C-alpha cells in the first residue's frame, strides 16, 4: 500500500457472513429432482466476509462489521476473519437468530445456485453499527452489498461518504436500491440480474451493459463495472470505458468470483490506482477465485493475481 493518508484502514466492509455448505456434482437438479453429487465442502462465506478476506489477501488493511449468531459457527467465522488479519471489533452477535447459512450447488462447468437462510445477517441494526462509527471515519473505501438490512447499509454509506471515503457497492443479491443510497455510491459493480434490478434494463452484451451503466452514471455514480454477457465485464465512467475480457483459467466453481472482483476494485481504488488498473486487478482476482472449490478458500493472494496479470499481458 502507498502512504496511509491519515486513514487507519484501506477497506471497511459492512455485509453478510455465512457458513457455506457446498455440494459439487455433474449437473444441478431440476425442480423436484434429487441428484447424487460428488464432493462436499463446509466453508466460511457470506458476500461481506468473502470480500473482506479477498481484500486482505490482496494486501489491504481491512475491517469488517456484520452480524453472526451467538453460536459455535459464528465464533468460528469471526475467528477465521481475525486469522486473515481482519479487524472484527465492529462485528455483532445476535441473541435470537442463528448465524447465516448458504446452501450452494455447483455443476461440472463451475456454474452454481445459492439458497441463503440469512439468520443473524438480517438482525444487523444501526445501533449495532454504532461501534463501527470510528471505522467508517477512518477508511479510504467502504465496501457494501445487499445481504444486510438496507437501513444499516444506508447509515454506513452516509457516514463514510461524509468522512471522505469512496463508497463501493456490490448490489448482490439483486434488489432495488433507493435514490438516497445510490446518491452516496461512487462505484457500483452489478452482474446482469443486479443491473436489471437497479435500472430496469436487460443486460446481455456490451451494448446493453453500456446503456445500463449510462443510466447509473446519470444518477451521480462515477464508475460502473457491469457484467456484459459472455464478452466479459465493462467498465464505464464519464468520458471513458474499458472492456475486460474474461481471462482463460481452469474454472471449477464460480462461487465468490463476484466477491473477488468487488474486493479487487475496492483495494485498487484505495491504493489510488486508475479505473482501468483497478478493473484489471479485479478481473484477474475474479478469474483466480473460480479455480478452487468454495468462496473464501478460493480468494487469491496478491502475488498470484499479479502473476496472472503478467501472464495475461504477454498473451
Ligand atoms: O457470493 C458468494 C456468497 O453468497 C456465498 O459465500 C454465500 O454465503 C452467499 O452469501
CSV table of C-alpha atoms and ligand atoms in Angstrom, one decimal:
chain,number,residue,atom,x,y,z
A,1,UNK,CA,0.0,0.0,0.0
A,2,UNK,CA,1.1,3.6,-0.6
A,3,UNK,CA,1.1,6.3,2.0
A,4,UNK,CA,-1.6,5.9,4.7
A,5,UNK,CA,-3.1,9.4,4.1
A,6,UNK,CA,-4.1,9.6,7.8
A,7,UNK,CA,-6.6,6.7,7.4
A,8,UNK,CA,-6.3,3.6,9.5
A,9,UNK,CA,-8.0,1.3,7.0
A,10,UNK,CA,-7.9,0.9,3.3
A,11,UNK,CA,-11.2,-1.0,3.1
A,12,UNK,CA,-14.0,-1.3,5.6
A,13,UNK,CA,-16.6,-4.0,4.7
A,14,UNK,CA,-20.1,-4.0,6.1
A,15,UNK,CA,-22.0,-7.0,5.0
A,16,UNK,CA,-23.2,-10.6,5.2
A,17,UNK,CA,-21.4,-13.5,6.8
A,18,UNK,CA,-22.4,-17.2,6.4
A,19,UNK,CA,-21.4,-20.8,6.8
A,20,UNK,CA,-21.5,-22.2,3.3
A,21,UNK,CA,-22.4,-25.9,2.6
A,22,UNK,CA,-21.3,-26.7,-0.9
A,23,UNK,CA,-22.0,-29.8,-3.0
A,24,UNK,CA,-20.4,-30.3,-6.4
A,25,UNK,CA,-21.9,-32.7,-8.9
A,26,UNK,CA,-22.1,-33.3,-12.7
A,27,UNK,CA,-25.2,-31.2,-13.0
A,28,UNK,CA,-27.7,-29.1,-11.0
A,29,UNK,CA,-31.0,-30.8,-10.0
A,30,UNK,CA,-34.2,-29.6,-11.8
A,31,UNK,CA,-37.2,-28.6,-9.6
A,32,UNK,CA,-38.5,-31.6,-7.7
A,33,UNK,CA,-35.5,-33.8,-8.6
A,34,UNK,CA,-32.8,-35.4,-6.4
A,35,UNK,CA,-29.3,-35.8,-7.9
A,36,UNK,CA,-26.2,-37.5,-6.5
A,37,UNK,CA,-23.3,-35.1,-6.0
A,38,UNK,CA,-19.6,-35.9,-5.9
A,39,UNK,CA,-17.9,-33.7,-3.3
A,40,UNK,CA,-19.0,-31.8,-0.2
A,41,UNK,CA,-17.3,-28.7,1.5
A,42,UNK,CA,-18.2,-26.7,4.6
A,43,UNK,CA,-16.5,-23.3,4.3
A,44,UNK,CA,-16.8,-19.7,5.6
A,45,UNK,CA,-18.8,-17.5,3.3
A,46,UNK,CA,-21.2,-14.6,3.0
A,47,UNK,CA,-20.6,-11.8,0.5
A,48,UNK,CA,-19.3,-9.3,3.0
A,49,UNK,CA,-16.9,-11.7,4.7
A,50,UNK,CA,-15.7,-13.1,1.4
A,51,UNK,CA,-14.9,-9.6,0.2
A,52,UNK,CA,-13.1,-8.7,3.4
A,53,UNK,CA,-10.9,-11.8,3.1
A,54,UNK,CA,-10.3,-11.1,-0.6
A,55,UNK,CA,-9.3,-7.5,0.2
A,56,UNK,CA,-6.9,-8.6,3.0
A,57,UNK,CA,-5.3,-11.2,0.7
A,58,UNK,CA,-4.8,-8.5,-1.9
A,59,UNK,CA,-2.8,-6.6,0.7
A,60,UNK,CA,-5.3,-4.1,2.2
A,61,UNK,CA,-5.8,-3.1,5.8
A,62,UNK,CA,-9.3,-4.4,6.3
A,63,UNK,CA,-12.0,-4.1,9.0
A,64,UNK,CA,-15.3,-6.0,8.9
A,65,UNK,CA,-18.7,-5.3,10.5
A,66,UNK,CA,-21.6,-7.6,10.3
A,67,UNK,CA,-23.7,-9.9,12.5
A,68,UNK,CA,-23.4,-13.6,13.5
A,69,UNK,CA,-25.5,-15.6,15.9
A,70,UNK,CA,-24.5,-16.5,19.4
A,71,UNK,CA,-23.4,-20.0,18.3
A,72,UNK,CA,-20.3,-22.0,17.5
A,73,UNK,CA,-20.5,-21.3,13.8
A,74,UNK,CA,-20.5,-17.6,14.5
A,75,UNK,CA,-17.4,-17.9,16.7
A,76,UNK,CA,-15.6,-19.9,14.1
A,77,UNK,CA,-16.4,-17.4,11.3
A,78,UNK,CA,-15.1,-14.4,13.3
A,79,UNK,CA,-12.0,-16.3,14.3
A,80,UNK,CA,-11.4,-17.1,10.7
A,81,UNK,CA,-11.6,-13.4,9.7
A,82,UNK,CA,-9.2,-12.5,12.5
A,83,UNK,CA,-6.7,-15.1,11.3
A,84,UNK,CA,-6.7,-13.3,8.0
A,85,UNK,CA,-5.6,-10.1,9.8
A,86,UNK,CA,-9.0,-8.5,9.6
A,87,UNK,CA,-10.2,-6.2,12.4
A,88,UNK,CA,-13.5,-7.6,13.6
A,89,UNK,CA,-14.3,-5.5,16.7
A,90,UNK,CA,-17.2,-3.9,14.7
A,91,UNK,CA,-19.0,-7.2,14.4
A,92,UNK,CA,-22.1,-8.0,16.5
A,93,UNK,CA,-23.7,-11.2,17.8
A,94,UNK,CA,-27.5,-11.6,17.6
A,95,UNK,CA,-29.0,-13.2,20.6
A,96,UNK,CA,-32.1,-14.6,18.9
A,97,UNK,CA,-31.0,-15.5,15.3
A,98,UNK,CA,-28.6,-18.2,14.2
A,99,UNK,CA,-25.5,-17.4,12.1
A,100,UNK,CA,-26.4,-17.2,8.4
A,101,UNK,CA,-26.3,-20.3,6.2
A,102,UNK,CA,-25.9,-20.7,2.4
A,103,UNK,CA,-26.7,-24.0,0.5
A,104,UNK,CA,-24.6,-24.0,-2.7
A,105,UNK,CA,-24.9,-26.4,-5.6
A,106,UNK,CA,-22.1,-26.4,-8.2
A,107,UNK,CA,-22.1,-28.2,-11.5
A,108,UNK,CA,-19.2,-29.6,-13.6
A,109,UNK,CA,-18.8,-26.4,-15.6
A,110,UNK,CA,-18.5,-24.3,-12.4
A,111,UNK,CA,-22.0,-22.7,-12.6
A,112,UNK,CA,-23.8,-22.5,-9.3
A,113,UNK,CA,-27.1,-21.9,-7.4
A,114,UNK,CA,-27.3,-20.5,-3.9
A,115,UNK,CA,-30.1,-20.6,-1.4
A,116,UNK,CA,-29.4,-18.5,1.7
A,117,UNK,CA,-31.0,-18.5,5.2
A,118,UNK,CA,-29.8,-15.0,6.3
A,119,UNK,CA,-30.5,-15.5,10.0
A,120,UNK,CA,-28.4,-13.1,12.0
A,121,UNK,CA,-27.4,-11.1,8.9
A,122,UNK,CA,-30.9,-9.6,8.9
A,123,UNK,CA,-30.7,-8.7,12.6
A,124,UNK,CA,-27.9,-6.2,11.9
A,125,UNK,CA,-29.2,-2.7,13.1
A,126,UNK,CA,-27.9,0.8,13.0
A,127,UNK,CA,-27.5,0.6,16.8
A,128,UNK,CA,-25.2,-2.4,16.3
A,129,UNK,CA,-23.2,-0.4,13.8
A,130,UNK,CA,-22.6,2.4,16.2
A,131,UNK,CA,-19.5,0.7,17.3
A,132,UNK,CA,-18.2,0.7,13.8
A,133,UNK,CA,-18.6,4.5,13.6
A,134,UNK,CA,-14.9,5.1,14.2
A,135,UNK,CA,-14.0,2.6,11.4
A,136,UNK,CA,-16.2,4.5,8.9
A,137,UNK,CA,-14.5,7.7,9.7
A,138,UNK,CA,-11.0,6.2,9.1
A,139,UNK,CA,-11.2,4.3,5.9
A,140,UNK,CA,-10.4,5.1,2.3
A,141,UNK,CA,-13.1,2.8,0.9
A,142,UNK,CA,-16.4,1.5,2.2
A,143,UNK,CA,-17.5,-1.8,0.5
A,144,UNK,CA,-21.2,-2.7,0.9
A,145,UNK,CA,-23.6,-5.3,-0.5
A,146,UNK,CA,-27.3,-6.1,0.0
A,147,UNK,CA,-27.1,-9.1,2.4
A,148,UNK,CA,-27.7,-7.0,5.5
A,149,UNK,CA,-30.7,-4.6,6.1
A,150,UNK,CA,-30.8,-1.5,3.7
A,151,UNK,CA,-31.2,0.8,6.7
A,152,UNK,CA,-27.8,-0.3,8.1
A,153,UNK,CA,-26.1,-0.1,4.7
A,154,UNK,CA,-27.5,3.4,4.1
A,155,UNK,CA,-26.4,4.7,7.5
A,156,UNK,CA,-22.9,3.3,7.0
A,157,UNK,CA,-22.7,4.9,3.4
A,158,UNK,CA,-23.8,8.3,4.8
A,159,UNK,CA,-21.1,8.3,7.5
A,160,UNK,CA,-18.3,7.0,5.3
A,161,UNK,CA,-19.2,9.5,2.5
A,162,UNK,CA,-19.3,12.4,4.9
A,163,UNK,CA,-15.8,11.4,6.1
A,164,UNK,CA,-14.5,11.4,2.5
A,165,UNK,CA,-14.4,7.7,1.8
A,166,UNK,CA,-15.1,6.2,-1.6
A,167,UNK,CA,-18.3,4.0,-1.4
A,168,UNK,CA,-18.2,0.8,-3.5
A,169,UNK,CA,-21.5,-1.1,-3.8
A,170,UNK,CA,-21.8,-4.7,-4.9
A,171,UNK,CA,-25.6,-4.8,-5.3
A,172,UNK,CA,-26.0,-8.5,-4.5
A,173,UNK,CA,-28.3,-10.3,-4.1
A,174,UNK,CA,-30.4,-8.3,-6.6
A,175,UNK,CA,-32.6,-5.6,-5.0
A,176,UNK,CA,-34.0,-2.2,-5.8
A,177,UNK,CA,-31.8,0.5,-4.3
A,178,UNK,CA,-33.2,3.8,-3.1
A,179,UNK,CA,-32.2,7.0,-4.7
A,180,UNK,CA,-30.8,8.0,-1.3
A,181,UNK,CA,-28.4,5.1,-1.3
A,182,UNK,CA,-27.4,5.4,-5.0
A,183,UNK,CA,-26.6,9.1,-4.4
A,184,UNK,CA,-24.0,8.1,-1.9
A,185,UNK,CA,-22.3,5.5,-4.1
A,186,UNK,CA,-19.2,6.2,-6.1
A,187,UNK,CA,-18.6,2.8,-7.7
A,188,UNK,CA,-21.1,0.0,-8.4
A,189,UNK,CA,-20.4,-3.5,-9.6
A,190,UNK,CA,-23.6,-5.3,-10.8
A,191,UNK,CA,-23.9,-8.6,-12.6
A,192,UNK,CA,-26.7,-8.9,-15.3
A,193,UNK,CA,-29.6,-9.5,-12.9
A,194,UNK,CA,-28.4,-6.9,-10.4
A,195,UNK,CA,-28.0,-4.4,-13.2
A,196,UNK,CA,-31.6,-5.1,-14.3
A,197,UNK,CA,-32.9,-4.7,-10.7
A,198,UNK,CA,-31.1,-1.3,-10.5
A,199,UNK,CA,-32.0,0.1,-13.9
A,200,UNK,CA,-35.0,-1.9,-15.2
A,201,UNK,CA,-32.9,-2.7,-18.3
A,202,UNK,CA,-31.9,-6.2,-19.5
A,203,UNK,CA,-28.2,-6.7,-19.7
A,204,UNK,CA,-26.8,-9.4,-22.0
A,205,UNK,CA,-23.9,-7.9,-24.0
A,206,UNK,CA,-21.7,-4.9,-24.2
A,207,UNK,CA,-24.4,-2.7,-25.8
A,208,UNK,CA,-27.0,-3.3,-23.2
A,209,UNK,CA,-24.4,-3.1,-20.4
A,210,UNK,CA,-23.3,0.3,-21.7
A,211,UNK,CA,-27.0,1.5,-21.6
A,212,UNK,CA,-27.5,0.3,-18.1
A,213,UNK,CA,-24.2,1.9,-17.0
A,214,UNK,CA,-25.1,5.2,-18.5
A,215,UNK,CA,-28.4,5.2,-16.6
A,216,UNK,CA,-26.4,4.7,-13.4
A,217,UNK,CA,-23.8,7.4,-14.2
A,218,UNK,CA,-26.7,9.8,-14.8
A,219,UNK,CA,-27.6,9.3,-11.1
A,220,UNK,CA,-24.2,10.5,-10.0
A,221,UNK,CA,-22.2,7.2,-9.8
A,222,UNK,CA,-18.7,7.7,-11.0
A,223,UNK,CA,-17.7,4.2,-12.1
A,224,UNK,CA,-19.9,1.3,-13.2
A,225,UNK,CA,-18.3,-2.1,-13.6
A,226,UNK,CA,-21.0,-4.4,-15.0
A,227,UNK,CA,-21.0,-7.9,-16.5
A,228,UNK,CA,-21.6,-7.8,-20.2
A,229,UNK,CA,-22.7,-11.3,-21.0
A,230,UNK,CA,-20.0,-13.7,-22.4
A,231,UNK,CA,-18.0,-10.7,-23.6
A,232,UNK,CA,-16.6,-10.0,-20.1
A,233,UNK,CA,-17.0,-7.0,-17.8
A,234,UNK,CA,-17.5,-3.5,-18.9
A,235,UNK,CA,-16.1,-0.5,-17.0
A,236,UNK,CA,-17.9,2.8,-17.8
A,237,UNK,CA,-17.1,6.2,-16.4
A,238,UNK,CA,-17.9,9.7,-17.6
A,239,UNK,CA,-15.7,10.1,-20.7
A,240,UNK,CA,-14.4,6.6,-20.9
A,241,UNK,CA,-15.0,2.9,-21.0
A,242,UNK,CA,-12.9,-0.3,-21.0
A,243,UNK,CA,-13.9,-3.9,-21.8
A,244,UNK,CA,-12.3,-6.5,-19.6
A,245,UNK,CA,-12.4,-9.8,-21.5
A,246,UNK,CA,-12.7,-13.0,-19.4
A,247,UNK,CA,-9.3,-14.4,-18.5
A,248,UNK,CA,-8.9,-18.0,-19.5
A,249,UNK,CA,-8.3,-20.2,-16.4
A,250,UNK,CA,-9.4,-23.7,-15.4
A,251,UNK,CA,-12.7,-22.8,-13.7
A,252,UNK,CA,-14.2,-25.3,-11.2
A,253,UNK,CA,-16.6,-23.1,-9.2
A,254,UNK,CA,-17.9,-19.6,-9.8
A,255,UNK,CA,-18.9,-19.1,-6.1
A,256,UNK,CA,-17.2,-15.9,-4.7
A,257,UNK,CA,-15.9,-14.7,-8.1
A,258,UNK,CA,-18.1,-11.6,-7.9
A,259,UNK,CA,-16.8,-11.0,-4.4
A,260,UNK,CA,-13.2,-11.2,-5.5
A,261,UNK,CA,-14.0,-8.7,-8.3
A,262,UNK,CA,-15.6,-6.2,-5.9
A,263,UNK,CA,-12.7,-6.6,-3.5
A,264,UNK,CA,-10.2,-6.1,-6.3
A,265,UNK,CA,-11.8,-2.8,-7.3
A,266,UNK,CA,-12.0,-1.6,-3.7
A,267,UNK,CA,-8.4,-2.4,-3.0
A,268,UNK,CA,-7.0,-0.8,-6.1
A,269,UNK,CA,-9.1,2.3,-5.7
A,270,UNK,CA,-7.9,2.6,-2.1
A,271,UNK,CA,-4.4,2.5,-3.5
A,272,UNK,CA,-5.2,5.4,-5.8
A,273,UNK,CA,-5.0,3.3,-9.0
A,274,UNK,CA,-6.8,4.4,-12.2
A,275,UNK,CA,-10.2,2.9,-13.1
A,276,UNK,CA,-8.5,0.8,-15.8
A,277,UNK,CA,-5.8,-0.6,-13.5
A,278,UNK,CA,-8.5,-1.3,-10.8
A,279,UNK,CA,-10.5,-3.2,-13.4
A,280,UNK,CA,-7.5,-5.3,-14.4
A,281,UNK,CA,-6.8,-6.3,-10.8
A,282,UNK,CA,-10.4,-7.1,-10.1
A,283,UNK,CA,-10.7,-9.2,-13.3
A,284,UNK,CA,-7.7,-11.3,-12.5
A,285,UNK,CA,-8.7,-11.8,-8.9
A,286,UNK,CA,-12.2,-12.9,-10.1
A,287,UNK,CA,-10.7,-15.3,-12.6
A,288,UNK,CA,-8.5,-16.9,-10.0
A,289,UNK,CA,-11.4,-17.2,-7.5
A,290,UNK,CA,-13.1,-19.6,-9.9
A,291,UNK,CA,-10.1,-22.1,-9.9
A,292,UNK,CA,-10.8,-23.6,-6.5
A,293,UNK,CA,-13.9,-25.0,-4.8
A,294,UNK,CA,-15.7,-22.7,-2.3
A,295,UNK,CA,-15.8,-19.0,-1.8
A,296,UNK,CA,-13.4,-17.9,0.9
A,297,UNK,CA,-11.0,-20.8,0.4
A,298,UNK,CA,-10.6,-19.7,-3.2
A,299,UNK,CA,-9.8,-16.0,-2.6
A,300,UNK,CA,-6.4,-15.3,-4.3
A,301,UNK,CA,-3.4,-13.6,-2.8
A,302,UNK,CA,-1.8,-10.5,-4.4
A,303,UNK,CA,1.2,-12.4,-5.7
A,304,UNK,CA,-1.0,-14.9,-7.5
A,305,UNK,CA,-3.1,-12.1,-9.0
A,306,UNK,CA,0.0,-10.2,-10.2
A,307,UNK,CA,1.4,-13.4,-11.7
A,308,UNK,CA,-1.8,-13.9,-13.7
A,309,UNK,CA,-1.9,-10.3,-14.8
A,310,UNK,CA,1.7,-10.6,-16.1
A,311,UNK,CA,0.9,-13.8,-18.0
A,312,UNK,CA,-2.2,-12.0,-19.5
A,313,UNK,CA,-0.1,-9.1,-20.6
A,314,UNK,CA,2.2,-11.5,-22.5
A,315,UNK,CA,-0.6,-13.3,-24.4
B,1,LIG,O1,-21.1,-14.6,-3.2
B,1,LIG,C1,-21.0,-15.9,-2.7
B,1,LIG,C2,-21.6,-15.9,-1.3
B,1,LIG,O2,-23.0,-15.7,-1.5
B,1,LIG,C3,-21.5,-17.3,-0.6
B,1,LIG,O3,-20.3,-17.3,0.1
B,1,LIG,C4,-22.8,-17.4,0.2
B,1,LIG,O4,-22.6,-17.3,1.5
B,1,LIG,C5,-23.7,-16.2,-0.3
B,1,LIG,O5,-23.7,-15.2,0.6
